Coordinates of C-alpha atoms and ligand atoms in Angstrom, one line a residue:
Q1 CA -1.0 -22.3 -60.1
Q2 CA -4.0 -23.2 -58.0
A3 CA -2.3 -26.5 -57.1
Q4 CA 0.8 -24.7 -56.1
Q5 CA -1.1 -22.3 -53.9
Q6 CA -2.8 -25.2 -52.1
K7 CA 0.6 -26.9 -51.7
G8 CA 1.9 -23.7 -50.2
S9 CA -0.9 -23.4 -47.7
V10 CA -0.5 -27.0 -46.6
V11 CA 3.2 -26.4 -45.9
D12 CA 2.2 -23.3 -44.0
N13 CA -0.3 -25.2 -42.0
I14 CA 2.3 -27.9 -41.1
K15 CA 4.7 -25.2 -40.1
K16 CA 2.1 -23.5 -37.9
M17 CA 1.2 -26.8 -36.2
E18 CA 4.9 -27.5 -35.5
Q19 CA 5.3 -24.1 -34.0
Q20 CA 2.2 -24.6 -31.8
R21 CA 3.5 -28.0 -30.7
E22 CA 6.9 -26.4 -29.9
E23 CA 5.1 -23.7 -27.9
R24 CA 3.1 -26.2 -25.9
R25 CA 6.2 -28.2 -25.2
K26 CA 7.9 -25.0 -23.9
N27 CA 4.9 -24.1 -21.8
M28 CA 4.8 -27.6 -20.3
Q29 CA 8.5 -27.4 -19.5
E30 CA 8.1 -23.9 -18.0
M31 CA 5.2 -25.3 -15.9
K32 CA 7.2 -28.3 -14.8
R33 CA 10.1 -26.0 -13.8
E34 CA 7.8 -23.6 -12.0
K35 CA 6.1 -26.5 -10.2
A36 CA 9.5 -28.0 -9.1
E37 CA 10.7 -24.6 -7.9
R38 CA 7.5 -24.1 -5.9
E39 CA 7.6 -27.5 -4.4
E40 CA 11.1 -27.0 -3.2
Q41 CA 10.3 -23.5 -1.8
N42 CA 7.1 -24.8 -0.1
Q43 CA 9.0 -27.6 1.5
I44 CA 11.3 -25.1 3.1
L45 CA 8.4 -23.1 4.2
G46 CA 6.5 -26.1 5.5
K47 CA 3.6 -25.5 3.2
N48 CA 1.8 -28.7 2.1
V49 CA -0.3 -27.0 -0.5
D50 CA -1.4 -28.1 -4.0
V51 CA 1.2 -26.2 -6.1
E52 CA -0.9 -26.3 -9.3
F53 CA -3.7 -24.5 -7.6
E54 CA -1.3 -22.2 -5.9
I55 CA 0.3 -21.2 -9.2
M56 CA -3.0 -20.7 -10.9
I57 CA -4.2 -18.5 -8.0
D58 CA -1.0 -16.5 -8.0
K59 CA -1.4 -15.8 -11.7
T60 CA -4.8 -14.1 -11.2
R61 CA -4.3 -12.2 -8.0
L62 CA -5.5 -8.7 -7.9
K63 CA -2.6 -6.3 -8.2
G64 CA -1.9 -3.4 -5.9
G65 CA 0.0 -3.0 -2.7
L66 CA -1.2 -4.5 0.5
I67 CA -1.6 -1.2 2.2
Q68 CA -4.0 1.1 0.2
E69 CA -5.7 4.4 0.4
H70 CA -9.1 4.2 2.0
Q71 CA -12.0 6.5 1.7
T72 CA -13.5 8.0 4.8
T73 CA -17.1 6.8 5.0
Q74 CA -18.6 9.6 7.0
N75 CA -21.4 10.8 4.8
I76 CA -23.0 7.5 4.0
K77 CA -25.7 5.9 6.1
L78 CA -24.5 2.4 5.5
C79 CA -20.8 1.6 5.2
V80 CA -20.0 -2.0 4.1
C81 CA -16.4 -3.0 4.4
V82 CA -14.5 -6.3 4.3
R83 CA -11.5 -7.4 6.3
K84 CA -9.4 -10.3 5.3
R85 CA -7.4 -11.9 8.1
P86 CA -3.9 -13.3 7.6
I87 CA -3.5 -17.0 6.8
F88 CA -1.9 -18.9 9.7
K89 CA 1.2 -21.0 9.4
K90 CA -0.7 -24.0 10.7
E91 CA -3.3 -23.6 7.9
E92 CA -0.6 -23.7 5.3
V93 CA 0.9 -26.7 7.0
G94 CA -2.6 -28.2 6.7
G95 CA -2.7 -27.6 3.0
E96 CA -4.6 -24.3 2.9
I97 CA -3.8 -21.8 0.1
D98 CA -4.4 -18.1 0.5
A99 CA -7.4 -17.8 -1.9
I100 CA -8.3 -14.1 -1.4
S101 CA -6.7 -11.1 -2.9
C102 CA -7.6 -7.5 -2.1
A103 CA -7.0 -4.2 -4.0
N104 CA -9.2 -1.7 -2.2
P105 CA -12.1 -1.3 -2.9
M106 CA -12.0 -4.6 -4.9
I107 CA -11.7 -8.1 -3.4
R108 CA -11.4 -11.4 -5.3
V109 CA -12.1 -14.9 -4.2
H110 CA -10.1 -17.5 -6.0
E111 CA -12.1 -20.7 -5.8
P112 CA -10.2 -23.9 -6.6
K113 CA -12.3 -26.3 -8.7
L114 CA -12.2 -29.5 -10.6
K115 CA -13.7 -30.0 -14.1
V116 CA -16.4 -32.7 -14.5
D117 CA -13.7 -35.2 -15.5
G118 CA -12.7 -35.0 -11.8
I119 CA -9.0 -34.4 -12.5
T120 CA -8.5 -31.2 -14.5
K121 CA -8.0 -28.3 -12.0
Y122 CA -9.1 -24.8 -12.6
V123 CA -9.7 -21.7 -10.5
E124 CA -12.9 -19.7 -10.7
N125 CA -12.5 -16.0 -9.7
H126 CA -15.3 -14.0 -8.1
D127 CA -14.9 -10.2 -7.8
F128 CA -16.7 -7.9 -5.4
Q129 CA -16.5 -4.2 -4.6
F130 CA -17.3 -2.5 -1.3
D131 CA -16.9 0.8 0.4
N132 CA -13.5 -0.3 1.7
T133 CA -11.6 -3.6 1.7
F134 CA -8.8 -4.2 4.2
S135 CA -6.1 -6.7 3.5
E136 CA -4.3 -9.0 6.0
V137 CA -1.6 -6.5 6.8
E138 CA -3.9 -3.8 7.8
Q139 CA -4.8 -3.2 11.5
G140 CA -8.0 -2.6 13.4
K141 CA -6.9 1.0 13.7
D142 CA -6.9 1.3 9.9
I143 CA -10.5 0.3 9.9
Y144 CA -11.4 2.4 12.9
D145 CA -9.8 5.6 11.5
V146 CA -11.8 5.7 8.3
S147 CA -15.1 4.1 9.6
L148 CA -15.8 5.0 13.2
A149 CA -13.5 7.9 14.1
P150 CA -15.3 10.2 11.7
L151 CA -18.6 9.5 13.4
M152 CA -17.6 10.5 16.9
D153 CA -19.2 13.9 16.7
L154 CA -22.6 12.3 16.0
L155 CA -22.4 10.5 19.4
V156 CA -22.7 13.9 21.1
N157 CA -25.4 15.0 18.7
Q158 CA -28.3 12.5 19.2
G159 CA -26.7 10.0 16.8
V160 CA -27.0 6.2 16.9
V161 CA -24.0 4.4 15.5
T162 CA -24.1 0.7 15.1
C163 CA -21.1 -1.4 14.0
F164 CA -21.5 -5.1 13.1
A165 CA -18.9 -7.9 12.6
Y166 CA -20.3 -10.6 10.3
G167 CA -18.6 -13.8 9.1
Q168 CA -17.8 -17.4 9.6
T169 CA -16.4 -18.7 12.9
G170 CA -12.7 -18.0 13.0
S171 CA -12.7 -15.2 10.5
G172 CA -11.7 -12.5 13.0
K173 CA -15.0 -11.0 14.2
T174 CA -14.1 -10.9 17.9
Y175 CA -10.5 -9.9 17.1
T176 CA -11.8 -7.0 15.1
M177 CA -14.4 -5.9 17.6
K178 CA -11.9 -6.0 20.5
S179 CA -9.5 -3.7 18.8
I180 CA -12.4 -1.3 18.0
Q181 CA -13.6 -1.4 21.6
E182 CA -10.1 -0.5 22.8
L183 CA -9.8 2.5 20.4
L184 CA -13.3 3.6 21.2
A185 CA -12.7 3.6 24.9
T186 CA -9.9 6.2 24.4
D187 CA -11.8 8.3 21.9
L188 CA -15.0 8.4 23.9
Y189 CA -13.4 10.0 26.9
K190 CA -11.6 12.5 24.7
L191 CA -14.9 13.3 23.1
I192 CA -16.7 14.1 26.4
S193 CA -13.7 15.6 28.2
T194 CA -14.9 19.2 27.5
T195 CA -18.4 18.6 28.9
P196 CA -18.0 17.1 32.4
S197 CA -21.8 16.6 32.7
Y198 CA -21.7 14.0 30.0
K199 CA -21.7 10.5 31.5
I200 CA -21.0 7.1 29.9
F201 CA -23.0 3.9 30.6
V202 CA -22.4 0.4 29.3
S203 CA -24.6 -2.6 29.0
F204 CA -23.4 -5.9 27.4
F205 CA -25.6 -8.9 26.6
E206 CA -25.8 -11.9 24.2
I207 CA -28.6 -13.4 22.3
Y208 CA -28.4 -17.2 22.2
G209 CA -31.2 -19.4 20.9
G210 CA -33.5 -16.4 20.8
K211 CA -33.0 -15.6 24.4
C212 CA -31.0 -12.8 26.0
Y213 CA -28.4 -13.1 28.7
D214 CA -26.6 -10.4 30.7
L215 CA -22.8 -10.5 30.2
L216 CA -22.3 -7.9 32.9
N217 CA -24.4 -9.9 35.4
G218 CA -23.2 -13.5 35.3
K219 CA -25.2 -14.4 32.2
A220 CA -28.5 -13.7 34.0
P221 CA -31.5 -14.4 31.6
L222 CA -33.3 -11.3 30.4
Q223 CA -36.8 -10.6 29.1
I224 CA -37.4 -8.4 26.1
M225 CA -40.6 -6.3 26.6
E226 CA -42.3 -3.7 24.6
D227 CA -43.9 -0.9 26.7
K228 CA -47.1 1.0 25.9
N229 CA -45.1 3.7 23.9
N230 CA -43.7 0.9 21.7
N231 CA -40.3 1.2 23.2
I232 CA -38.3 -2.0 23.4
Q233 CA -37.0 -2.6 26.9
I234 CA -34.7 -5.4 28.1
Q235 CA -36.0 -6.0 31.6
G236 CA -33.3 -6.3 34.3
L237 CA -30.4 -5.5 32.0
V238 CA -27.6 -4.1 34.1
E239 CA -26.2 -0.8 32.9
K240 CA -22.9 0.1 34.5
P241 CA -21.7 3.7 34.7
S242 CA -18.1 4.1 33.5
E243 CA -15.9 6.9 34.8
S244 CA -12.8 6.5 32.8
E245 CA -11.3 5.0 29.7
H246 CA -9.7 2.3 31.8
E247 CA -13.0 1.4 33.5
L248 CA -14.8 1.2 30.2
F249 CA -12.2 -1.0 28.7
Q250 CA -12.3 -3.3 31.8
L251 CA -16.1 -3.6 31.6
M252 CA -15.8 -4.6 27.9
E253 CA -13.1 -7.1 28.7
L254 CA -15.1 -8.6 31.5
A255 CA -18.1 -9.1 29.3
N256 CA -15.9 -10.6 26.5
S257 CA -14.4 -13.1 29.0
V258 CA -17.8 -14.1 30.4
R259 CA -19.0 -14.8 26.9
T260 CA -16.2 -17.3 26.2
T261 CA -15.4 -18.9 29.5
H262 CA -16.7 -22.5 30.1
A263 CA -16.8 -22.9 26.4
T264 CA -15.2 -26.2 25.2
V265 CA -14.2 -26.8 21.6
A266 CA -17.2 -29.1 21.1
N267 CA -19.6 -26.7 22.7
D268 CA -18.5 -23.2 22.1
T269 CA -21.6 -21.2 22.4
S270 CA -19.9 -18.0 21.5
S271 CA -20.0 -18.9 17.8
R272 CA -23.8 -19.4 18.1
S273 CA -24.6 -16.2 20.0
H274 CA -24.8 -12.6 19.0
S275 CA -23.1 -10.3 21.5
I276 CA -24.3 -6.7 21.8
C277 CA -22.4 -3.9 23.6
Q278 CA -24.3 -0.7 24.1
I279 CA -22.6 2.5 25.1
A280 CA -24.8 5.4 26.0
I281 CA -23.7 9.0 26.5
R282 CA -26.1 10.9 28.8
Q283 CA -26.5 14.2 30.4
G284 CA -28.7 13.8 33.5
Y285 CA -31.7 11.8 32.1
S286 CA -31.4 12.9 28.5
D287 CA -29.7 10.8 25.8
I288 CA -26.9 12.5 24.0
G289 CA -25.9 9.6 21.7
K290 CA -25.6 5.9 21.5
L291 CA -23.1 3.4 20.2
I292 CA -23.8 -0.3 19.6
L293 CA -21.2 -2.9 18.8
V294 CA -22.5 -6.2 17.6
D295 CA -20.3 -9.4 17.3
L296 CA -22.7 -11.6 15.3
A297 CA -23.0 -15.4 15.5
G298 CA -20.9 -17.4 13.0
S299 CA -22.6 -17.1 9.7
E300 CA -21.9 -20.8 8.9
R301 CA -24.1 -21.7 11.8
A302 CA -27.1 -20.6 9.8
Q303 CA -26.6 -23.9 7.9
D304 CA -26.9 -26.0 11.1
T305 CA -30.6 -26.4 10.1
Q306 CA -29.3 -29.5 8.3
S307 CA -27.6 -30.9 11.4
N308 CA -28.8 -34.2 12.8
N309 CA -28.6 -32.8 16.3
R310 CA -32.0 -31.3 17.2
Q311 CA -30.6 -28.6 19.5
R312 CA -28.2 -27.5 16.8
R313 CA -30.9 -27.5 14.2
L314 CA -33.1 -25.2 16.3
E315 CA -30.2 -22.9 17.0
G316 CA -29.2 -22.8 13.4
A317 CA -32.8 -21.9 12.4
E318 CA -32.8 -19.0 14.9
I319 CA -29.4 -17.7 13.6
N320 CA -30.6 -18.1 10.0
K321 CA -33.8 -16.1 10.8
S322 CA -31.9 -13.3 12.6
L323 CA -29.2 -12.8 9.9
L324 CA -31.9 -12.7 7.2
A325 CA -34.0 -10.3 9.3
L326 CA -30.9 -8.1 9.9
K327 CA -30.3 -8.0 6.1
E328 CA -33.9 -6.9 5.5
C329 CA -33.8 -4.2 8.2
I330 CA -30.5 -2.8 7.0
R331 CA -31.7 -2.7 3.4
A332 CA -35.0 -1.0 4.4
M333 CA -33.0 1.6 6.4
D334 CA -30.5 2.2 3.6
S335 CA -33.2 2.7 1.0
G336 CA -35.1 5.0 3.2
Q337 CA -38.1 2.8 2.9
G338 CA -40.7 3.5 5.7
H339 CA -41.3 0.0 6.9
V340 CA -38.4 -1.7 8.8
P341 CA -39.4 -5.3 9.6
F342 CA -37.5 -5.3 12.9
R343 CA -40.0 -7.6 14.6
A344 CA -38.8 -10.6 12.5
S345 CA -36.2 -11.6 15.1
K346 CA -35.0 -11.0 18.6
L347 CA -31.8 -9.5 17.3
T348 CA -33.5 -6.9 15.1
L349 CA -36.0 -6.2 17.8
V350 CA -33.3 -5.2 20.3
L351 CA -31.6 -3.2 17.6
R352 CA -34.7 -1.3 16.6
D353 CA -33.2 2.2 17.4
S354 CA -30.3 1.5 15.0
F355 CA -32.8 1.2 12.0
T356 CA -35.4 3.7 13.0
A357 CA -33.4 6.6 14.5
K358 CA -33.9 9.8 12.4
S359 CA -32.1 8.8 9.2
N360 CA -29.6 11.6 9.2
K361 CA -28.6 10.6 12.7
S362 CA -28.3 6.9 12.3
R363 CA -25.2 5.2 10.8
I364 CA -24.5 1.5 10.2
I365 CA -21.0 0.1 9.7
M366 CA -20.9 -3.6 8.5
I367 CA -17.5 -5.3 8.7
A368 CA -17.6 -8.5 6.8
C369 CA -14.7 -10.7 8.1
I370 CA -13.3 -13.5 5.9
S371 CA -10.8 -16.3 6.4
P372 CA -8.3 -16.6 3.5
G373 CA -8.0 -20.4 3.4
S374 CA -9.0 -22.1 0.1
S375 CA -11.2 -24.5 2.0
S376 CA -13.2 -21.5 3.3
A377 CA -13.8 -20.1 -0.2
D378 CA -17.4 -21.2 -0.1
H379 CA -18.1 -19.5 3.2
S380 CA -16.2 -16.5 2.1
L381 CA -18.4 -16.3 -1.0
N382 CA -21.5 -16.5 1.2
T383 CA -20.2 -13.7 3.4
L384 CA -19.4 -11.5 0.5
R385 CA -22.7 -12.1 -1.2
Y386 CA -24.5 -11.3 2.1
A387 CA -22.5 -8.1 2.5
D388 CA -23.1 -7.2 -1.2
R389 CA -26.9 -7.5 -0.9
L390 CA -27.1 -5.1 2.1
K391 CA -26.9 -2.0 -0.2
D392 CA -29.9 -1.1 -2.1
K393 CA -28.1 -0.7 -5.5
S394 CA -31.2 0.5 -7.3
N395 CA -31.5 3.4 -4.9
Q396 CA -27.9 4.3 -5.4
A397 CA -28.4 4.3 -9.1
K398 CA -31.4 6.7 -8.7
I399 CA -29.3 9.1 -6.6
Q400 CA -26.6 9.1 -9.2
L401 CA -29.1 10.0 -12.0
Ligands
ADP501 P1 -14.4 -15.2 15.2 O1 -14.8 -14.3 16.3 O2 -14.9 -14.7 13.9 O3 -14.8 -16.6 15.4 P2 -11.7 -14.6 16.1 O4 -11.8 -13.2 16.2 O5 -11.8 -15.4 17.4 O6 -12.8 -15.2 15.1 O7 -10.4 -15.0 15.3 C1 -9.9 -16.3 15.1 C2 -8.4 -16.4 15.4 O8 -7.8 -15.6 14.4 C3 -8.0 -15.8 16.7 O9 -7.0 -16.6 17.2 C4 -7.5 -14.4 16.4 O10 -6.6 -14.0 17.3 C5 -7.0 -14.6 15.0 N1 -7.1 -13.4 14.2 C6 -8.3 -12.9 13.7 N2 -8.1 -11.8 12.9 C7 -6.7 -11.6 12.9 C8 -5.9 -10.6 12.3 N3 -6.4 -9.6 11.6 N4 -4.6 -10.7 12.6 C9 -4.1 -11.7 13.3 N5 -4.8 -12.6 13.9 C10 -6.1 -12.6 13.7
MG502 MG1 -15.9 -14.7 18.0

């Protein structure tokens, strides 16, 4: 009887193995068919991508429509959000796969990898969660409406609102900032329309290699000084009055163009400089509110410390220092910690008011911009990790308790 039982289980095992083999064969056939179909489709679309990676990524994409509900981030001191820009046709022609998927508030980086054998492909997925994530089909207005628009009242109530765009070069920082500038120009004049004594003033400068240059005054160099009351002053910075929405928009456009003209592909300083637009609302000599828009240097430049060009290396070190200092200052402000180490870099020095204004009057919005291309996965991960560390999670846990 025992022998018969053993024989039975051997037969069972053989059957099982055959079934498994059959299943594997089917899967392989299915894979082949899928691959062939994709290849054909991609050829029509002009995409030169690795279809195996593409299929693997598509299988693990976050689900959810491209347009999502977003929460209004009015009542938090620090709002961290992410914007994914669309992938460009020329990137797909060049072999890039869209390696980011969003389902607000989640975002996933699909990182294509090879096993140690050097041939077996696999995809490593990395998930993050933020206050809001915006997909490639969402517009600047979608970000503005839930992040900045709800803070307008603060700007006539002694508030200081600071909005940053962070990310690698080409990820959409300037694109995002420009649409925010345009929307703000309209809303600011609506905001002050009922109080004719409120006036708007603009200054716009950049920090490059640790030095300041005036973008509303032909890039004139500027000195940062601290007066005897410990106020940070930028000596000689031109501040232009603006009388209308149109004038404000034109001033911002002028500064944007001064920032990027004369830049060549090989020497585009705009990716190595931080630009800072300050808009003050005043009544006579008293400050009513302040808005600061910061288009940060390309985050990948912080790695230029390994460049074999000395100038680049120094610039990279300066950018690295300022982005780290910014993180520390934002963390300190978010956690309500007394000491904000704003002296650690020129960037944080000139932004001192953003971190030290009375905490219920100060708001920070960080927009982390990411490029979707698979070859940017590494940079995108760095950007998302930076953004993720801005929030003092331990503090949030305490509040929830
Ligand atoms: P960065 O300032 O981060 O270097 P840019 O803002 O200059 O990047 O964007 C790089 C390119 O991508 C530009 O040509 C820009 O017009 C385009 N771009 C960026 N974001 C978007 C978007 N959300 N939709 C369409 N095009 C975009
Ligand atoms: Mg830019």
